[in-house]
mmCIF file of C-alpha atoms in Angstrom:
data_model
loop_
_atom_site.group_PDB
_atom_site.id
_atom_site.type_symbol
_atom_site.label_atom_id
_atom_site.label_comp_id
_atom_site.label_asym_id
_atom_site.label_seq_id
_atom_site.Cartn_x
_atom_site.Cartn_y
_atom_site.Cartn_z
ATOM 1 C CA MET A 1 0.000 0.000 0.000
ATOM 2 C CA ILE A 2 1.328 3.417 -0.934
ATOM 3 C CA LYS A 3 0.268 6.536 0.912
ATOM 4 C CA TYR A 4 0.520 9.704 -1.129
ATOM 5 C CA PRO A 5 1.255 13.099 0.446
ATOM 6 C CA ASN A 6 -2.180 14.377 -0.629
ATOM 7 C CA GLY A 7 -3.808 11.703 1.478
ATOM 8 C CA LYS A 8 -4.703 9.477 -1.461
ATOM 9 C CA ILE A 9 -3.840 5.845 -1.174
ATOM 10 C CA TYR A 10 -2.776 3.291 -3.751
ATOM 11 C CA ASP A 11 -4.493 -0.027 -3.155
ATOM 12 C CA PRO A 12 -2.615 -3.007 -4.629
ATOM 13 C CA GLU A 13 -5.714 -5.237 -4.231
ATOM 14 C CA THR A 14 -7.820 -3.175 -6.585
ATOM 15 C CA LYS A 15 -4.952 -1.411 -8.344
ATOM 16 C CA GLN A 16 -6.808 1.827 -7.773
ATOM 17 C CA ILE A 17 -5.991 5.081 -6.091
ATOM 18 C CA GLN A 18 -8.531 5.797 -3.397
ATOM 19 C CA THR A 19 -9.960 9.287 -3.575
ATOM 20 C CA SER A 20 -10.285 11.415 -0.503
ATOM 21 C CA LYS A 21 -14.081 11.132 -0.922
ATOM 22 C CA ALA A 22 -13.813 7.394 -0.406
ATOM 23 C CA GLN A 23 -11.649 8.079 2.603
ATOM 24 C CA LYS A 24 -14.269 10.361 4.062
ATOM 25 C CA THR A 25 -17.075 7.848 3.725
ATOM 26 C CA ARG A 26 -15.083 5.042 5.246
ATOM 27 C CA THR A 27 -13.688 6.774 8.312
ATOM 28 C CA LYS A 28 -15.111 8.881 11.048
ATOM 29 C CA SER A 29 -12.417 11.532 11.172
ATOM 30 C CA LYS A 30 -9.017 12.349 9.799
ATOM 31 C CA GLU A 31 -7.675 12.338 13.331
ATOM 32 C CA GLU A 32 -8.812 8.765 13.856
ATOM 33 C CA VAL A 33 -7.057 7.662 10.702
ATOM 34 C CA SER A 34 -3.815 9.420 11.451
ATOM 35 C CA LEU A 35 -3.484 7.837 14.866
ATOM 36 C CA SER A 36 -1.310 4.780 14.767
ATOM 37 C CA ALA A 37 -2.872 1.438 15.648
ATOM 38 C CA ALA A 38 -0.717 1.245 18.735
ATOM 39 C CA ASN A 39 -1.843 4.648 19.929
ATOM 40 C CA ARG A 40 -5.531 4.163 19.514
ATOM 41 C CA GLY A 41 -5.451 0.653 20.891
ATOM 42 C CA MET A 42 -5.921 -2.334 18.655
ATOM 43 C CA ASP A 43 -9.518 -3.100 17.795
ATOM 44 C CA LEU A 44 -9.150 -6.361 15.910
ATOM 45 C CA GLU A 45 -12.837 -7.050 15.430
ATOM 46 C CA ARG A 46 -13.556 -3.593 14.044
ATOM 47 C CA ASP A 47 -10.588 -3.815 11.679
ATOM 48 C CA ILE A 48 -11.679 -7.216 10.390
ATOM 49 C CA ASN A 49 -15.289 -6.049 9.970
ATOM 50 C CA LEU A 50 -14.200 -2.947 8.049
ATOM 51 C CA SER A 51 -11.937 -5.092 5.885
ATOM 52 C CA CYS A 52 -14.825 -7.490 5.169
ATOM 53 C CA ASP A 53 -16.989 -4.493 4.226
ATOM 54 C CA PHE A 54 -14.250 -3.263 1.899
ATOM 55 C CA TYR A 55 -13.722 -6.648 0.259
ATOM 56 C CA ARG A 56 -17.484 -7.100 -0.114
ATOM 57 C CA GLU A 57 -17.997 -3.673 -1.688
ATOM 58 C CA LYS A 58 -15.146 -4.300 -4.115
ATOM 59 C CA ASP A 59 -16.479 -7.812 -4.886
ATOM 60 C CA LEU A 60 -13.162 -9.357 -3.878
ATOM 61 C CA ALA A 61 -14.610 -11.693 -1.247
ATOM 62 C CA LEU A 62 -17.888 -12.196 0.575
ATOM 63 C CA ILE A 63 -17.280 -12.597 4.288
ATOM 64 C CA TYR A 64 -19.674 -11.935 7.144
ATOM 65 C CA LYS A 65 -19.348 -11.899 10.888
ATOM 66 C CA ARG A 66 -21.739 -14.356 12.445
ATOM 67 C CA PRO A 67 -23.961 -12.640 14.977
ATOM 68 C CA THR A 68 -23.520 -13.690 18.598
ATOM 69 C CA PRO A 69 -26.337 -16.182 19.169
ATOM 70 C CA ILE A 70 -29.103 -14.845 21.382
ATOM 71 C CA ASN A 71 -31.531 -17.048 23.254
ATOM 72 C CA VAL A 72 -34.851 -15.201 23.184
ATOM 73 C CA VAL A 73 -36.929 -16.005 26.287
ATOM 74 C CA LYS A 74 -39.777 -13.527 26.028
ATOM 75 C CA VAL A 75 -41.200 -11.275 23.337
ATOM 76 C CA ASP A 76 -43.773 -8.572 24.001
ATOM 77 C CA TYR A 77 -46.034 -8.605 20.961
ATOM 78 C CA SER A 78 -48.141 -5.736 22.292
ATOM 79 C CA LYS A 79 -45.172 -3.470 21.538
ATOM 80 C CA GLY A 80 -44.437 -4.668 17.995
ATOM 81 C CA ALA A 81 -42.378 -7.758 18.790
ATOM 82 C CA LYS A 82 -40.128 -6.177 21.380
ATOM 83 C CA ILE A 83 -37.748 -8.696 22.919
ATOM 84 C CA ILE A 84 -37.862 -8.120 26.681
ATOM 85 C CA ASN A 85 -35.982 -11.131 27.998
ATOM 86 C CA ALA A 86 -33.043 -12.726 26.231
ATOM 87 C CA TYR A 87 -29.500 -13.891 26.845
ATOM 88 C CA TYR A 88 -26.308 -14.072 24.837
ATOM 89 C CA GLU A 89 -25.211 -17.633 24.157
ATOM 90 C CA GLU A 90 -21.742 -19.007 23.606
ATOM 91 C CA GLN A 91 -20.754 -19.103 19.933
ATOM 92 C CA SER A 92 -20.500 -22.800 18.989
ATOM 93 C CA THR A 93 -18.919 -22.086 15.639
ATOM 94 C CA THR A 94 -16.492 -19.329 14.685
ATOM 95 C CA ASP A 95 -16.822 -15.584 14.252
ATOM 96 C CA TYR A 96 -16.559 -15.348 10.472
ATOM 97 C CA ASN A 97 -17.388 -17.294 7.357
ATOM 98 C CA GLY A 98 -17.800 -16.645 3.680
ATOM 99 C CA VAL A 99 -16.624 -17.335 0.160
ATOM 100 C CA TYR A 100 -13.496 -16.380 -1.763
ATOM 101 C CA LYS A 101 -12.688 -17.648 -5.252
ATOM 102 C CA GLY A 102 -15.322 -20.360 -4.881
ATOM 103 C CA ARG A 103 -13.802 -21.764 -1.707
ATOM 104 C CA TYR A 104 -15.502 -21.713 1.649
ATOM 105 C CA LEU A 105 -13.711 -19.653 4.309
ATOM 106 C CA ASP A 106 -14.164 -20.014 8.046
ATOM 107 C CA PHE A 107 -12.120 -18.297 10.713
ATOM 108 C CA GLU A 108 -11.884 -17.113 14.264
ATOM 109 C CA ALA A 109 -10.109 -13.946 15.349
ATOM 110 C CA LYS A 110 -8.315 -13.683 18.666
ATOM 111 C CA MET A 111 -6.143 -11.059 20.277
ATOM 112 C CA THR A 112 -3.643 -11.441 23.078
ATOM 113 C CA LYS A 113 -1.684 -8.980 25.190
ATOM 114 C CA SER A 114 0.941 -11.628 25.848
ATOM 115 C CA LYS A 115 4.447 -10.916 24.549
ATOM 116 C CA THR A 116 5.509 -14.522 24.433
ATOM 117 C CA SER A 117 2.664 -16.801 23.326
ATOM 118 C CA PHE A 118 -0.942 -17.185 22.250
ATOM 119 C CA PRO A 119 -2.949 -18.907 25.018
ATOM 120 C CA LEU A 120 -5.265 -21.644 23.757
ATOM 121 C CA ASN A 121 -7.706 -21.445 26.647
ATOM 122 C CA ASN A 122 -9.953 -18.937 24.894
ATOM 123 C CA ILE A 123 -10.621 -21.357 22.046
ATOM 124 C CA THR A 124 -13.559 -23.616 22.875
ATOM 125 C CA LYS A 125 -13.827 -27.334 22.185
ATOM 126 C CA HIS A 126 -16.921 -26.535 20.075
ATOM 127 C CA GLN A 127 -14.851 -24.277 17.851
ATOM 128 C CA ILE A 128 -12.171 -26.936 17.384
ATOM 129 C CA THR A 129 -14.854 -29.493 16.462
ATOM 130 C CA HIS A 130 -16.392 -27.025 14.024
ATOM 131 C CA LEU A 131 -13.083 -26.198 12.336
ATOM 132 C CA LYS A 132 -12.239 -29.897 11.964
ATOM 133 C CA LYS A 133 -15.535 -30.334 10.138
ATOM 134 C CA VAL A 134 -14.703 -27.384 7.873
ATOM 135 C CA ILE A 135 -11.359 -28.980 7.002
ATOM 136 C CA LEU A 136 -13.086 -32.328 6.383
ATOM 137 C CA GLN A 137 -15.307 -30.586 3.810
ATOM 138 C CA ASN A 138 -12.185 -29.151 2.185
ATOM 139 C CA GLY A 139 -13.014 -25.646 3.353
ATOM 140 C CA ILE A 140 -10.370 -23.100 4.275
ATOM 141 C CA ALA A 141 -10.086 -22.773 8.056
ATOM 142 C CA PHE A 142 -7.747 -20.488 9.950
ATOM 143 C CA PHE A 143 -7.214 -18.190 12.903
ATOM 144 C CA ILE A 144 -6.352 -14.532 12.822
ATOM 145 C CA ILE A 145 -4.151 -14.004 15.850
ATOM 146 C CA ALA A 146 -3.153 -10.541 16.979
ATOM 147 C CA PHE A 147 -0.347 -9.691 19.393
ATOM 148 C CA SER A 148 -1.428 -6.262 20.562
ATOM 149 C CA THR A 149 1.872 -5.471 22.283
ATOM 150 C CA TYR A 150 3.760 -5.778 19.006
ATOM 151 C CA ASP A 151 0.826 -4.625 16.819
ATOM 152 C CA LYS A 152 1.412 -7.752 14.751
ATOM 153 C CA ILE A 153 -1.294 -9.891 13.202
ATOM 154 C CA TYR A 154 -0.893 -13.371 11.766
ATOM 155 C CA LEU A 155 -2.979 -15.839 9.801
ATOM 156 C CA LEU A 156 -2.439 -19.316 11.187
ATOM 157 C CA ASP A 157 -3.888 -22.376 9.472
ATOM 158 C CA ALA A 158 -6.499 -24.052 11.684
ATOM 159 C CA SER A 159 -5.016 -27.537 11.282
ATOM 160 C CA PHE A 160 -1.812 -26.281 12.918
ATOM 161 C CA VAL A 161 -3.749 -24.766 15.829
ATOM 162 C CA ILE A 162 -5.909 -27.897 16.190
ATOM 163 C CA ASP A 163 -2.799 -30.064 16.313
ATOM 164 C CA PHE A 164 -1.326 -27.855 19.031
ATOM 165 C CA TYR A 165 -4.656 -27.793 20.892
ATOM 166 C CA GLU A 166 -5.025 -31.564 20.891
ATOM 167 C CA HIS A 167 -1.472 -32.839 21.045
ATOM 168 C CA GLY A 168 0.681 -29.960 22.236
ATOM 169 C CA GLU A 169 2.381 -30.188 25.595
ATOM 170 C CA ARG A 170 1.807 -26.501 26.258
ATOM 171 C CA LYS A 171 -1.501 -24.690 26.602
ATOM 172 C CA SER A 172 -0.228 -21.909 24.393
ATOM 173 C CA ILE A 173 1.538 -21.430 21.066
ATOM 174 C CA PRO A 174 4.832 -19.525 21.383
ATOM 175 C CA TYR A 175 5.022 -16.213 19.502
ATOM 176 C CA GLU A 176 8.199 -17.375 17.758
ATOM 177 C CA VAL A 177 6.347 -20.422 16.397
ATOM 178 C CA ILE A 178 3.472 -18.272 15.124
ATOM 179 C CA LYS A 179 5.949 -15.888 13.458
ATOM 180 C CA GLN A 180 7.480 -18.861 11.688
ATOM 181 C CA GLU A 181 4.359 -20.866 10.821
ATOM 182 C CA GLY A 182 1.893 -18.031 10.255
ATOM 183 C CA ILE A 183 1.517 -15.504 7.471
ATOM 184 C CA GLU A 184 1.764 -11.911 8.624
ATOM 185 C CA ILE A 185 -1.297 -9.824 7.796
ATOM 186 C CA LYS A 186 -0.253 -6.345 6.752
ATOM 187 C CA ARG A 187 -2.092 -3.276 7.934
ATOM 188 C CA GLY A 188 -3.509 -0.686 5.594
ATOM 189 C CA TYR A 189 -6.256 1.855 5.316
ATOM 190 C CA TYR A 190 -8.558 0.264 2.715
ATOM 191 C CA PRO A 191 -8.710 -2.470 3.730
ATOM 192 C CA ARG A 192 -7.520 -2.088 7.299
ATOM 193 C CA LEU A 193 -6.101 -5.593 7.129
ATOM 194 C CA TYR A 194 -4.804 -7.187 3.949
ATOM 195 C CA PHE A 195 -5.946 -10.625 4.956
ATOM 196 C CA LEU A 196 -6.900 -11.740 1.431
ATOM 197 C CA GLU A 197 -3.209 -11.393 0.555
ATOM 198 C CA ALA A 198 -2.363 -13.658 3.476
ATOM 199 C CA ILE A 199 -5.056 -16.142 2.354
ATOM 200 C CA ASP A 200 -3.594 -16.097 -1.163
ATOM 201 C CA THR A 201 -0.130 -16.835 0.194
ATOM 202 C CA GLN A 202 -1.330 -19.634 2.473
ATOM 203 C CA TYR A 203 -3.952 -21.338 0.290
ATOM 204 C CA PHE A 204 -3.815 -20.202 -3.328
ATOM 205 C CA SER A 205 -0.133 -19.952 -4.197
ATOM 206 C CA LYS A 206 0.716 -23.646 -4.197
ATOM 207 C CA MET B 1 -34.299 -44.833 1.061
ATOM 208 C CA ILE B 2 -35.661 -48.175 2.198
ATOM 209 C CA LYS B 3 -37.966 -48.496 5.182
ATOM 210 C CA TYR B 4 -37.836 -51.868 6.921
ATOM 211 C CA PRO B 5 -40.864 -53.350 8.710
ATOM 212 C CA ASN B 6 -39.022 -53.197 12.034
ATOM 213 C CA GLY B 7 -38.782 -49.450 11.703
ATOM 214 C CA LYS B 8 -35.127 -49.464 10.696
ATOM 215 C CA ILE B 9 -34.196 -47.431 7.683
ATOM 216 C CA TYR B 10 -31.566 -47.915 5.013
ATOM 217 C CA ASP B 11 -29.856 -44.663 4.169
ATOM 218 C CA PRO B 12 -28.285 -44.562 0.687
ATOM 219 C CA GLU B 13 -26.263 -41.434 1.624
ATOM 220 C CA THR B 14 -24.313 -43.198 4.320
ATOM 221 C CA LYS B 15 -25.022 -46.763 3.166
ATOM 222 C CA GLN B 16 -25.969 -47.549 6.755
ATOM 223 C CA ILE B 17 -29.040 -48.938 8.419
ATOM 224 C CA GLN B 18 -30.314 -46.557 11.064
ATOM 225 C CA THR B 19 -31.017 -48.172 14.390
ATOM 226 C CA SER B 20 -34.187 -47.492 16.275
ATOM 227 C CA LYS B 21 -32.049 -45.777 18.939
ATOM 228 C CA ALA B 22 -30.920 -43.244 16.352
ATOM 229 C CA GLN B 23 -34.529 -42.806 15.386
ATOM 230 C CA LYS B 24 -35.483 -42.132 18.970
ATOM 231 C CA THR B 25 -32.890 -39.426 19.423
ATOM 232 C CA ARG B 26 -33.767 -37.718 16.172
ATOM 233 C CA THR B 27 -37.536 -37.583 16.468
ATOM 234 C CA LYS B 28 -39.973 -36.613 19.128
ATOM 235 C CA SER B 29 -42.377 -39.516 18.768
ATOM 236 C CA LYS B 30 -43.102 -42.439 16.511
ATOM 237 C CA GLU B 31 -46.497 -40.931 15.802
ATOM 238 C CA GLU B 32 -44.945 -37.783 14.472
ATOM 239 C CA VAL B 33 -42.735 -39.747 12.102
ATOM 240 C CA SER B 34 -45.498 -41.941 10.762
ATOM 241 C CA LEU B 35 -47.725 -39.034 9.848
ATOM 242 C CA SER B 36 -47.297 -38.055 6.246
ATOM 243 C CA ALA B 37 -45.890 -34.618 5.506
ATOM 244 C CA ALA B 38 -49.207 -33.556 4.026
ATOM 245 C CA ASN B 39 -51.114 -34.589 7.135
ATOM 246 C CA ARG B 40 -48.940 -32.907 9.695
ATOM 247 C CA GLY B 41 -48.552 -29.798 7.577
ATOM 248 C CA MET B 42 -45.292 -28.964 5.914
ATOM 249 C CA ASP B 43 -42.646 -27.443 8.152
ATOM 250 C CA LEU B 44 -39.948 -26.620 5.649
ATOM 251 C CA GLU B 45 -37.594 -24.865 8.033
ATOM 252 C CA ARG B 46 -37.667 -27.689 10.560
ATOM 253 C CA ASP B 47 -37.084 -30.274 7.841
ATOM 254 C CA ILE B 48 -34.119 -28.354 6.437
ATOM 255 C CA ASN B 49 -32.656 -27.832 9.918
ATOM 256 C CA LEU B 50 -32.989 -31.533 10.764
ATOM 257 C CA SER B 51 -31.417 -32.432 7.421
ATOM 258 C CA CYS B 52 -28.512 -30.042 8.104
ATOM 259 C CA ASP B 53 -28.062 -31.674 11.529
ATOM 260 C CA PHE B 54 -28.034 -35.099 9.890
ATOM 261 C CA TYR B 55 -25.540 -34.094 7.187
ATOM 262 C CA ARG B 56 -23.332 -32.410 9.796
ATOM 263 C CA GLU B 57 -23.337 -35.413 12.126
ATOM 264 C CA LYS B 58 -22.483 -37.734 9.236
ATOM 265 C CA ASP B 59 -19.774 -35.325 8.002
ATOM 266 C CA LEU B 60 -21.421 -35.103 4.601
ATOM 267 C CA ALA B 61 -21.806 -31.328 4.595
ATOM 268 C CA LEU B 62 -21.502 -28.458 7.036
ATOM 269 C CA ILE B 63 -24.507 -26.161 6.752
ATOM 270 C CA TYR B 64 -25.910 -23.803 9.367
ATOM 271 C CA LYS B 65 -28.975 -21.665 9.583
ATOM 272 C CA ARG B 66 -28.048 -18.058 10.119
ATOM 273 C CA PRO B 67 -29.724 -16.676 13.212
ATOM 274 C CA THR B 68 -32.268 -13.918 12.653
ATOM 275 C CA PRO B 69 -30.341 -10.729 13.364
ATOM 276 C CA ILE B 70 -31.340 -9.031 16.590
ATOM 277 C CA ASN B 71 -30.702 -5.376 17.327
ATOM 278 C CA VAL B 72 -29.889 -5.197 21.033
ATOM 279 C CA VAL B 73 -30.970 -1.846 22.490
ATOM 280 C CA LYS B 74 -30.512 -2.380 26.214
ATOM 281 C CA VAL B 75 -28.727 -4.914 28.407
ATOM 282 C CA ASP B 76 -29.210 -5.148 32.150
ATOM 283 C CA TYR B 77 -25.810 -6.060 33.527
ATOM 284 C CA SER B 78 -27.090 -6.176 37.091
ATOM 285 C CA LYS B 79 -28.863 -9.398 36.139
ATOM 286 C CA GLY B 80 -25.972 -11.168 34.401
ATOM 287 C CA ALA B 81 -26.190 -9.527 30.968
ATOM 288 C CA LYS B 82 -29.919 -9.921 30.516
ATOM 289 C CA ILE B 83 -31.137 -8.343 27.283
ATOM 290 C CA ILE B 84 -34.238 -6.327 28.182
ATOM 291 C CA ASN B 85 -34.836 -4.353 25.007
ATOM 292 C CA ALA B 86 -34.145 -5.697 21.538
ATOM 293 C CA TYR B 87 -35.782 -6.082 18.137
ATOM 294 C CA TYR B 88 -35.632 -8.595 15.327
ATOM 295 C CA GLU B 89 -34.096 -7.155 12.175
ATOM 296 C CA GLU B 90 -34.707 -8.107 8.576
ATOM 297 C CA GLN B 91 -32.278 -10.726 7.293
ATOM 298 C CA SER B 92 -30.089 -8.986 4.714
ATOM 299 C CA THR B 93 -28.514 -12.196 3.516
ATOM 300 C CA THR B 94 -30.066 -15.656 3.210
ATOM 301 C CA ASP B 95 -31.184 -18.243 5.722
ATOM 302 C CA TYR B 96 -28.456 -20.850 5.239
ATOM 303 C CA ASN B 97 -24.809 -21.117 4.311
ATOM 304 C CA GLY B 98 -22.056 -23.657 4.589
ATOM 305 C CA VAL B 99 -19.551 -25.866 2.837
ATOM 306 C CA TYR B 100 -19.891 -29.026 0.764
ATOM 307 C CA LYS B 101 -17.002 -30.685 -1.064
ATOM 308 C CA GLY B 102 -14.915 -27.542 -0.637
ATOM 309 C CA ARG B 103 -17.494 -25.316 -2.334
ATOM 310 C CA TYR B 104 -19.343 -22.545 -0.569
ATOM 311 C CA LEU B 105 -23.132 -23.030 -0.392
ATOM 312 C CA ASP B 106 -25.678 -20.294 0.204
ATOM 313 C CA PHE B 107 -29.418 -20.671 -0.016
ATOM 314 C CA GLU B 108 -32.792 -19.350 0.953
ATOM 315 C CA ALA B 109 -35.821 -21.547 1.646
ATOM 316 C CA LYS B 110 -39.341 -20.446 0.789
ATOM 317 C CA MET B 111 -42.699 -22.135 0.907
ATOM 318 C CA THR B 112 -45.871 -21.231 -0.945
ATOM 319 C CA LYS B 113 -49.470 -22.411 -0.706
ATOM 320 C CA SER B 114 -50.048 -21.377 -4.300
ATOM 321 C CA LYS B 115 -50.936 -24.132 -6.752
ATOM 322 C CA THR B 116 -49.773 -22.283 -9.823
ATOM 323 C CA SER B 117 -46.657 -20.244 -9.131
ATOM 324 C CA PHE B 118 -44.008 -19.107 -6.681
ATOM 325 C CA PRO B 119 -44.491 -15.404 -5.859
ATOM 326 C CA LEU B 120 -41.279 -13.374 -5.895
ATOM 327 C CA ASN B 121 -42.491 -10.663 -3.525
ATOM 328 C CA ASN B 122 -41.175 -12.441 -0.432
ATOM 329 C CA ILE B 123 -37.616 -12.308 -1.740
ATOM 330 C CA THR B 124 -35.949 -9.043 -0.754
ATOM 331 C CA LYS B 125 -33.688 -6.898 -2.920
ATOM 332 C CA HIS B 126 -30.963 -7.402 -0.274
ATOM 333 C CA GLN B 127 -31.154 -11.152 -0.759
ATOM 334 C CA ILE B 128 -30.884 -10.830 -4.531
ATOM 335 C CA THR B 129 -27.843 -8.560 -4.118
ATOM 336 C CA HIS B 130 -26.302 -11.029 -1.677
ATOM 337 C CA LEU B 131 -26.854 -14.043 -3.953
ATOM 338 C CA LYS B 132 -25.371 -12.181 -6.930
ATOM 339 C CA LYS B 133 -22.244 -11.601 -4.851
ATOM 340 C CA VAL B 134 -22.128 -15.298 -3.946
ATOM 341 C CA ILE B 135 -22.282 -16.236 -7.641
ATOM 342 C CA LEU B 136 -19.587 -13.650 -8.431
ATOM 343 C CA GLN B 137 -17.313 -15.440 -5.934
ATOM 344 C CA ASN B 138 -18.089 -18.733 -7.671
ATOM 345 C CA GLY B 139 -20.124 -19.968 -4.732
ATOM 346 C CA ILE B 140 -23.143 -22.229 -5.113
ATOM 347 C CA ALA B 141 -26.354 -20.226 -4.682
ATOM 348 C CA PHE B 142 -29.882 -21.569 -4.859
ATOM 349 C CA PHE B 143 -33.411 -21.491 -3.526
ATOM 350 C CA ILE B 144 -35.309 -24.330 -1.933
ATOM 351 C CA ILE B 145 -38.909 -23.760 -2.979
ATOM 352 C CA ALA B 146 -41.731 -25.793 -1.484
ATOM 353 C CA PHE B 147 -45.256 -26.069 -2.861
ATOM 354 C CA SER B 148 -47.139 -27.148 0.243
ATOM 355 C CA THR B 149 -50.343 -28.036 -1.642
ATOM 356 C CA TYR B 150 -48.522 -30.662 -3.689
ATOM 357 C CA ASP B 151 -45.968 -31.507 -0.954
ATOM 358 C CA LYS B 152 -43.281 -30.974 -3.581
ATOM 359 C CA ILE B 153 -39.912 -29.337 -2.978
ATOM 360 C CA TYR B 154 -37.475 -28.100 -5.602
ATOM 361 C CA LEU B 155 -33.949 -26.778 -5.730
ATOM 362 C CA LEU B 156 -33.779 -23.863 -8.127
ATOM 363 C CA ASP B 157 -30.469 -22.283 -9.094
ATOM 364 C CA ALA B 158 -30.275 -18.687 -7.840
ATOM 365 C CA SER B 159 -29.153 -17.289 -11.196
ATOM 366 C CA PHE B 160 -32.435 -18.472 -12.712
ATOM 367 C CA VAL B 161 -34.456 -16.845 -9.924
ATOM 368 C CA ILE B 162 -32.409 -13.632 -10.134
ATOM 369 C CA ASP B 163 -33.009 -13.471 -13.887
ATOM 370 C CA PHE B 164 -36.734 -13.887 -13.334
ATOM 371 C CA TYR B 165 -36.684 -11.351 -10.489
ATOM 372 C CA GLU B 166 -34.895 -8.710 -12.508
ATOM 373 C CA HIS B 167 -36.095 -9.303 -16.064
ATOM 374 C CA GLY B 168 -39.246 -11.383 -15.818
ATOM 375 C CA GLU B 169 -42.549 -9.902 -16.910
ATOM 376 C CA ARG B 170 -44.402 -11.665 -14.097
ATOM 377 C CA LYS B 171 -43.915 -11.230 -10.382
ATOM 378 C CA SER B 172 -43.977 -14.977 -9.895
ATOM 379 C CA ILE B 173 -42.388 -18.100 -11.365
ATOM 380 C CA PRO B 174 -44.963 -20.586 -12.731
ATOM 381 C CA TYR B 175 -44.999 -24.008 -11.048
ATOM 382 C CA GLU B 176 -44.589 -25.681 -14.446
ATOM 383 C CA VAL B 177 -41.373 -23.716 -15.047
ATOM 384 C CA ILE B 178 -39.996 -24.673 -11.629
ATOM 385 C CA LYS B 179 -40.857 -28.347 -12.287
ATOM 386 C CA GLN B 180 -38.895 -28.132 -15.522
ATOM 387 C CA GLU B 181 -35.938 -25.991 -14.415
ATOM 388 C CA GLY B 182 -35.607 -27.145 -10.813
ATOM 389 C CA ILE B 183 -34.337 -30.371 -9.283
ATOM 390 C CA GLU B 184 -36.880 -32.143 -7.127
ATOM 391 C CA ILE B 185 -35.744 -32.716 -3.558
ATOM 392 C CA LYS B 186 -36.902 -36.112 -2.353
ATOM 393 C CA ARG B 187 -38.293 -36.609 1.114
ATOM 394 C CA GLY B 188 -36.923 -39.152 3.544
ATOM 395 C CA TYR B 189 -36.532 -39.814 7.228
ATOM 396 C CA TYR B 190 -32.783 -39.391 7.704
ATOM 397 C CA PRO B 191 -32.336 -36.894 6.253
ATOM 398 C CA ARG B 192 -35.825 -35.444 5.987
ATOM 399 C CA LEU B 193 -34.834 -33.841 2.705
ATOM 400 C CA TYR B 194 -32.260 -35.321 0.328
ATOM 401 C CA PHE B 195 -31.049 -31.940 -0.764
ATOM 402 C CA LEU B 196 -27.397 -32.961 -1.137
ATOM 403 C CA GLU B 197 -28.549 -35.321 -3.909
ATOM 404 C CA ALA B 198 -30.237 -32.385 -5.613
ATOM 405 C CA ILE B 199 -27.068 -30.279 -5.172
ATOM 406 C CA ASP B 200 -25.015 -33.105 -6.692
ATOM 407 C CA THR B 201 -27.342 -33.273 -9.693
ATOM 408 C CA GLN B 202 -27.372 -29.503 -10.202
ATOM 409 C CA TYR B 203 -23.732 -28.600 -9.470
ATOM 410 C CA PHE B 204 -21.476 -31.644 -9.314
ATOM 411 C CA SER B 205 -22.594 -33.926 -12.126
ATOM 412 C CA LYS B 206 -21.422 -31.837 -15.098
#
């Protein structure tokens, strides 16, 4: 990605220069944009969602965040179907799925403040089971793992994580291992995260 | 599918005979099972969901129903994150998506009581836009259309429906056209609907 002095940005994905109008519609303020990721605090979910929006608008990929499942207990129909009692449920699948170049994509995004390793205890058994089923159907399954301290984000193939989860001696994957086995996801403006590039490198370049 | 007198069922998908135990866990009562679809009234969504469960358990396909999106307005954290004000939102995508043989699947299920045609007015513009994007990404996109009067269910490729939606002179697709252009989805017990067979015929046999 090339940033021009006039604020315009060259996007290698679309091979287009983004106009400042596009910038305006996609961001809340110039100040927000100019703050570095480290300064404003990493918001992995927002960055992935904005990237999905970008890829969807440009017809490069179709990826959606799955809504957090909600168990609806009571609906008040006298007020136009107002839900008055409900609870969030644990996600039994992953956060994101979609389609890219005909292939099914399925991934979970996780962030850690750790400087040394990615702890596996925030991945549920349900998610592992789900990702194994994705792989069995020849879908593309991976994790996006962010180390907020370093402001580094990696794509890590799910089969590697599953293997670690089920057979690893440690309950975490060392940062050095992720650096070696993962594909780094570069940051940009549009998209915020170049994760299609990382997907290309991992799954479409062989 | 072959039904044995002892209640056991031969499943051509898995080439296995279902035990009565499996039957018990998958159905609420024997009475319910023995009623014909016409008698008990067609419940398309339930039948698709049960079929997805079956295919998922047998590792034949991984398909989930997307939850109806809910706009959460207010959460009471004093009561353990109880949602006390929320509304259902219109689904901007389709009801189901998943993966089968590596390909991305995306479909919407609709039922009509009409004897002559499938009305297009219960398909939203958002859904058409979504399905066009699925096709653009080389995903498999279709409709499952049920005519409850005849107890007949068809798979109809989304591109055909989109063409009718956007360029057709009528605001409905005649039943005779669907019979000719669609693939009939056979009914069974496990699964309730053999829609993978229909998908194979439509998308994997050429």
